[in-house]
CSV table of C-alpha atoms and ligand atoms in Angstrom, one decimal:
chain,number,residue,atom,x,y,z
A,6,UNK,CA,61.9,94.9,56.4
A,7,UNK,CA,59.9,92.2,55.2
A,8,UNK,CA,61.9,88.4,55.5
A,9,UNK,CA,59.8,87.4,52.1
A,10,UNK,CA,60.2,88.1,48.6
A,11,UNK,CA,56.7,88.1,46.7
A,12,UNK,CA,57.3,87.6,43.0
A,13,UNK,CA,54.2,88.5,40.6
A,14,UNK,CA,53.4,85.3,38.7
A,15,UNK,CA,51.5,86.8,35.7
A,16,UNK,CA,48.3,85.5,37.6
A,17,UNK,CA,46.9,88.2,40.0
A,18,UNK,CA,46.7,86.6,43.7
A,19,UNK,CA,49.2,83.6,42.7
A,20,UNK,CA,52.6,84.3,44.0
A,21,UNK,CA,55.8,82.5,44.9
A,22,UNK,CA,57.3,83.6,48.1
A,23,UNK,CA,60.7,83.4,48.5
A,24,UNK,CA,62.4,83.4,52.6
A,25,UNK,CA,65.6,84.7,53.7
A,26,UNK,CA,67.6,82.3,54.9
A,27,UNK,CA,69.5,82.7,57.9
A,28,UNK,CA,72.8,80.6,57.6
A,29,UNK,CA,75.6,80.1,60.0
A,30,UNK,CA,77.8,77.4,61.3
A,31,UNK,CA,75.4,75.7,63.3
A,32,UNK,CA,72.9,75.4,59.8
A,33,UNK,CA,69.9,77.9,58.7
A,34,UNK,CA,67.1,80.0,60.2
A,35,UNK,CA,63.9,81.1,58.2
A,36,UNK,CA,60.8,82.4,59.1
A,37,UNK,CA,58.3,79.9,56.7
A,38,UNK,CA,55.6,82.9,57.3
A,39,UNK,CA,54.5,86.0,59.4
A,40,UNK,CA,51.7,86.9,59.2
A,41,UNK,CA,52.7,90.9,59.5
A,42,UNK,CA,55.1,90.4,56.3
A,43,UNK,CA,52.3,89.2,54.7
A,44,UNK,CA,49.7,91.6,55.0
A,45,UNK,CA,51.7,94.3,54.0
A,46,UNK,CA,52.4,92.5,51.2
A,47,UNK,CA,48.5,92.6,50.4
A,48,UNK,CA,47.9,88.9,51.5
A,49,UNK,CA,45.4,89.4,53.7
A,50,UNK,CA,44.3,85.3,54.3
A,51,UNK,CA,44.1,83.8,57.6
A,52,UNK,CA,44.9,80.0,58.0
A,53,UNK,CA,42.7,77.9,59.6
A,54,UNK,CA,44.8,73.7,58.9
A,55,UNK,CA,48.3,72.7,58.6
A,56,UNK,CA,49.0,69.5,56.3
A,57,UNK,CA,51.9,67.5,55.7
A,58,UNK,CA,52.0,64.7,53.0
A,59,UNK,CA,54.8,62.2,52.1
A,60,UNK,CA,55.1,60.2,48.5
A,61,UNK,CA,57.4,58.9,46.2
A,62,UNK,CA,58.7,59.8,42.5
A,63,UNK,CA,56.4,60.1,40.3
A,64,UNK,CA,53.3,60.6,42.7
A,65,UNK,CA,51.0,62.9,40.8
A,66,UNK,CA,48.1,64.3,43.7
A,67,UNK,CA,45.9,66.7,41.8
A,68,UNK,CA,44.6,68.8,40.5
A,69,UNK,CA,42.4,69.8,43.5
A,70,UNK,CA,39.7,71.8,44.7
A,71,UNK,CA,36.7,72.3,47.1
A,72,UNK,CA,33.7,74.0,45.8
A,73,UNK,CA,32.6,75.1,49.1
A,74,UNK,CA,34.5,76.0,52.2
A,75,UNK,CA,37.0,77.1,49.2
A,76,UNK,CA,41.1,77.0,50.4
A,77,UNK,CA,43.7,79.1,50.0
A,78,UNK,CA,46.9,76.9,50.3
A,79,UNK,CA,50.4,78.1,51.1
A,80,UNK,CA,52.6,75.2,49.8
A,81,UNK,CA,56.1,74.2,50.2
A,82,UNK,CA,58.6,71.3,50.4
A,83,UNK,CA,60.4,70.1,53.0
A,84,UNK,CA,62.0,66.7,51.9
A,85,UNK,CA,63.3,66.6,48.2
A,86,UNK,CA,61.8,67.9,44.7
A,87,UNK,CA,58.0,68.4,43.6
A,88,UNK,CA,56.5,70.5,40.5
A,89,UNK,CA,53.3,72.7,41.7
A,90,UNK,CA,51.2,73.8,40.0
A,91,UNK,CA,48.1,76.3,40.3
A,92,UNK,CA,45.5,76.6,37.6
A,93,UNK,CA,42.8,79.5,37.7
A,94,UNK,CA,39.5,78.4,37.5
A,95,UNK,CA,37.8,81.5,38.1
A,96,UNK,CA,35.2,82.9,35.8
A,97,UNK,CA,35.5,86.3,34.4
A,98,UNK,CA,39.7,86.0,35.6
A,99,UNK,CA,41.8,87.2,32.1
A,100,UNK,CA,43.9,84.3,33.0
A,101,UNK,CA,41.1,81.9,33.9
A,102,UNK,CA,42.1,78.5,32.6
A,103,UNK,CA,46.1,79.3,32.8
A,104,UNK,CA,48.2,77.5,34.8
A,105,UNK,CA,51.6,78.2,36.5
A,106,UNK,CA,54.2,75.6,37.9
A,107,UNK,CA,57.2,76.1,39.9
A,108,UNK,CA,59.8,73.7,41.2
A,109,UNK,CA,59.6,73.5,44.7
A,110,UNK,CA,62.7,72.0,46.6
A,111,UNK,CA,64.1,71.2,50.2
A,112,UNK,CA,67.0,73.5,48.5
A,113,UNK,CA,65.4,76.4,47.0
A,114,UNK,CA,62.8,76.4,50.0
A,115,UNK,CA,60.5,78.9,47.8
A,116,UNK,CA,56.7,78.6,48.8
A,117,UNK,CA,53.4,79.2,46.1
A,118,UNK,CA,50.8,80.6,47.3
A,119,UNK,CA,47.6,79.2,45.7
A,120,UNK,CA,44.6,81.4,46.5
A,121,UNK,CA,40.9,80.2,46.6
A,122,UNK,CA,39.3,79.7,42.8
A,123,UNK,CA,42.2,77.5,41.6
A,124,UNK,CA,42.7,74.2,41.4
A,125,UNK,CA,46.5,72.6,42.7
A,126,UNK,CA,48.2,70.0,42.4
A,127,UNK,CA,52.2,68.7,42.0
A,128,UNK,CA,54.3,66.0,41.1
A,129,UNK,CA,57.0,64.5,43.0
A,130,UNK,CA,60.4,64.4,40.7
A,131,UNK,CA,63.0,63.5,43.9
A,132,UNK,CA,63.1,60.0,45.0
A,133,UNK,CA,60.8,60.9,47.6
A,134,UNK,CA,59.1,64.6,48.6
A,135,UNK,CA,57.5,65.7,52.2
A,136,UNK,CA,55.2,68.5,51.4
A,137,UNK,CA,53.9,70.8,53.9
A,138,UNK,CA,51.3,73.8,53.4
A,139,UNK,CA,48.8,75.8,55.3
A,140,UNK,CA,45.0,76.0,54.0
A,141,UNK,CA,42.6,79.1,54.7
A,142,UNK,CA,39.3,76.6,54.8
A,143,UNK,CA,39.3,73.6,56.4
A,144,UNK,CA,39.3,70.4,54.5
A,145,UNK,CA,35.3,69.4,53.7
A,146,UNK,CA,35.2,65.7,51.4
A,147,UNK,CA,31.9,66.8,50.8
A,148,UNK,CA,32.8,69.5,48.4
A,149,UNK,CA,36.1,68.3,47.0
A,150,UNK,CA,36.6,68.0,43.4
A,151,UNK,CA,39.2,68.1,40.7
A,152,UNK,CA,40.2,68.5,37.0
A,153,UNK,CA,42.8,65.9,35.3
A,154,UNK,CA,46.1,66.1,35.7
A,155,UNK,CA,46.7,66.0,32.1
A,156,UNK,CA,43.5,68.0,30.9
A,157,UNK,CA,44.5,69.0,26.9
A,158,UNK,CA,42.6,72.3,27.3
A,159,UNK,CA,44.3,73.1,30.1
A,160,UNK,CA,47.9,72.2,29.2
A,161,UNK,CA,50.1,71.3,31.9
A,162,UNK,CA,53.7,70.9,30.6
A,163,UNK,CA,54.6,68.3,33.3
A,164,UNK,CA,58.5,67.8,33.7
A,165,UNK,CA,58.0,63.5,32.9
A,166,UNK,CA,61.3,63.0,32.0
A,167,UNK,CA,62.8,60.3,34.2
A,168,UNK,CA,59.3,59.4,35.3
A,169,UNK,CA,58.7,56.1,34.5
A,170,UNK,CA,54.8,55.6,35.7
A,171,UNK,CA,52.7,58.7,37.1
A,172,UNK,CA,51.3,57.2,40.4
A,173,UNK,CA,47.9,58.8,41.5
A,174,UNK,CA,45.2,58.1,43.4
A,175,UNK,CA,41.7,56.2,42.7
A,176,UNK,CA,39.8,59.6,43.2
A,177,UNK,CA,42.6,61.5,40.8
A,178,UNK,CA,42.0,58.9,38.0
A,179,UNK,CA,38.7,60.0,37.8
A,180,UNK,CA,38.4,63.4,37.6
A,181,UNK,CA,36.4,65.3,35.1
A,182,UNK,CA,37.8,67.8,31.6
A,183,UNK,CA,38.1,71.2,32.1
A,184,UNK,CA,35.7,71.2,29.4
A,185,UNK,CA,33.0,68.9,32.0
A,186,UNK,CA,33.1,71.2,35.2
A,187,UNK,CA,30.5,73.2,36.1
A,188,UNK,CA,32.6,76.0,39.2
A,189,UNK,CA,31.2,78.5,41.0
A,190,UNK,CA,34.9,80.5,41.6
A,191,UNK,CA,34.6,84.1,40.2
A,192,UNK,CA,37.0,86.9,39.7
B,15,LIG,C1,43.3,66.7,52.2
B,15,LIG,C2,42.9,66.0,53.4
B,15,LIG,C3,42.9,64.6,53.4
B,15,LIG,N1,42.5,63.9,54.6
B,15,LIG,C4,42.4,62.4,54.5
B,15,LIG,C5,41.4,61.9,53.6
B,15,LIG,C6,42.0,60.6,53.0
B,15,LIG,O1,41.7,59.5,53.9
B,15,LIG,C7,43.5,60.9,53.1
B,15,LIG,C8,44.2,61.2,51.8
B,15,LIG,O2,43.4,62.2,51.2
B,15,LIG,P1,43.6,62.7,49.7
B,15,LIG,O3,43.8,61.5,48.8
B,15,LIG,O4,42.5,63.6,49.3
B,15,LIG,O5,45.0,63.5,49.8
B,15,LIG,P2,45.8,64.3,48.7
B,15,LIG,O6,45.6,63.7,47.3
B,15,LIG,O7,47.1,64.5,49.1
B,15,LIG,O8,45.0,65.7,48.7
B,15,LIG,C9,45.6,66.9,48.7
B,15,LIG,O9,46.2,67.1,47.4
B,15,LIG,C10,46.8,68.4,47.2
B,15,LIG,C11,47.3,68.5,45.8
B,15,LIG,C12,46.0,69.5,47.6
B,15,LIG,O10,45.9,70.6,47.0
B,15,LIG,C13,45.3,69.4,48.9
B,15,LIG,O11,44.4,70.4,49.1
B,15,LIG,C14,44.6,68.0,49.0
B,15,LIG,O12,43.5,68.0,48.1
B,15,LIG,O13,43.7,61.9,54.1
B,15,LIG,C15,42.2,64.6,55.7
B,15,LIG,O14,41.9,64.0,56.8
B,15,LIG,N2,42.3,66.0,55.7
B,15,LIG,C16,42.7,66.7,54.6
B,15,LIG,O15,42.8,67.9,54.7
């Protein structure tokens, strides 16, 4: 019996993954992944990097990519409350350009799986969020890019309320539209 529930998002490949938690007096167990569980679920990807990042309320990283050495990335939170979000950006995909977000919390301890040909990113809602996740390509600078976090063709409803100032990075002010890229992902 597998420890993981894999809900359809609406997005082929995109899932959240939801563990059983194990609770008892002394606190919780969970698996965070098997790789068995996995496959028979049809997720086939091996990972090759672990990553662990740390920011405060209203920390907007995204939304990312690499256009070579493309990554898969199995996301979750450790430490407080983020919103993910995936968008598809591959060509010939019926839901290329869509996006999906999910709350990801310390609480709720659901993961997203975010396959290659998408672009990611998340916002930090809780005071403070530590956010772990596995990647299926190692990280190359040389082929990163991104999209704008607030791209109007793409659409991201972004929970902002109680934000005061969306923090991001020099390289995340600067991204191109959705309208501007030029991506080799396909379907
Ligand atoms: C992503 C990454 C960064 N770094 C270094 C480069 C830089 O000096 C510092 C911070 O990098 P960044 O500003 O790119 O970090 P960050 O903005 O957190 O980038 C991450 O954002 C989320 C949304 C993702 O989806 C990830 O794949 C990744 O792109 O860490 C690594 O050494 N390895 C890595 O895998």
């Amino acid at each position: 019996m597998s420890k993981f529930k894999f809900v359809d998002t609406g997005i082929k490949d995109l899932y959240i993954i939801e563990p059983n938690v194990f609770g008892d007096n002394r606190g919780y167990f969970m698996e965070t992944y098997n790789k068995q569980d996995f496959l028979q679920a049809g997720l086939t990807m091996e990972f090759v990097q672990d990553n662990e990042s740390k920011s405060s309320k209203g920390v907007l990283r995204g939304l990312h990519f690499q256009t070579q050495h493309t990554q898969g990335k199995l996301v979750r939170v450790t430490s407080g409350e983020v919103f993910d979000v995936a968008v598809d950006l591959r060509k010939g995909s019926p839901t290329y350009g869509q996006w999906k977000g999910v709350l990801l919390t310390e609480e709720n301890k659901k993961q997203f799986y975010v396959p290659e040909g998408f672009a990611h990113g998340f916002l930090v809602v809780s005071d403070e969020a530590v956010f772990n996740y596995k990647c299926t390509d190692f990280y190359a600078p040389e082929f990163e890019g991104g999209v704008m976090w607030n791209d109007p063709d793409i659409g991201v409803e972004w929970p902002l309320e109680g934000i005061n100032d969306i923090i991001l990075s020099d390289k995340d002010e600067k991204h191109k539209s959705f309208k501007e890229l030029d991506l080799p992902f396909k379907y």
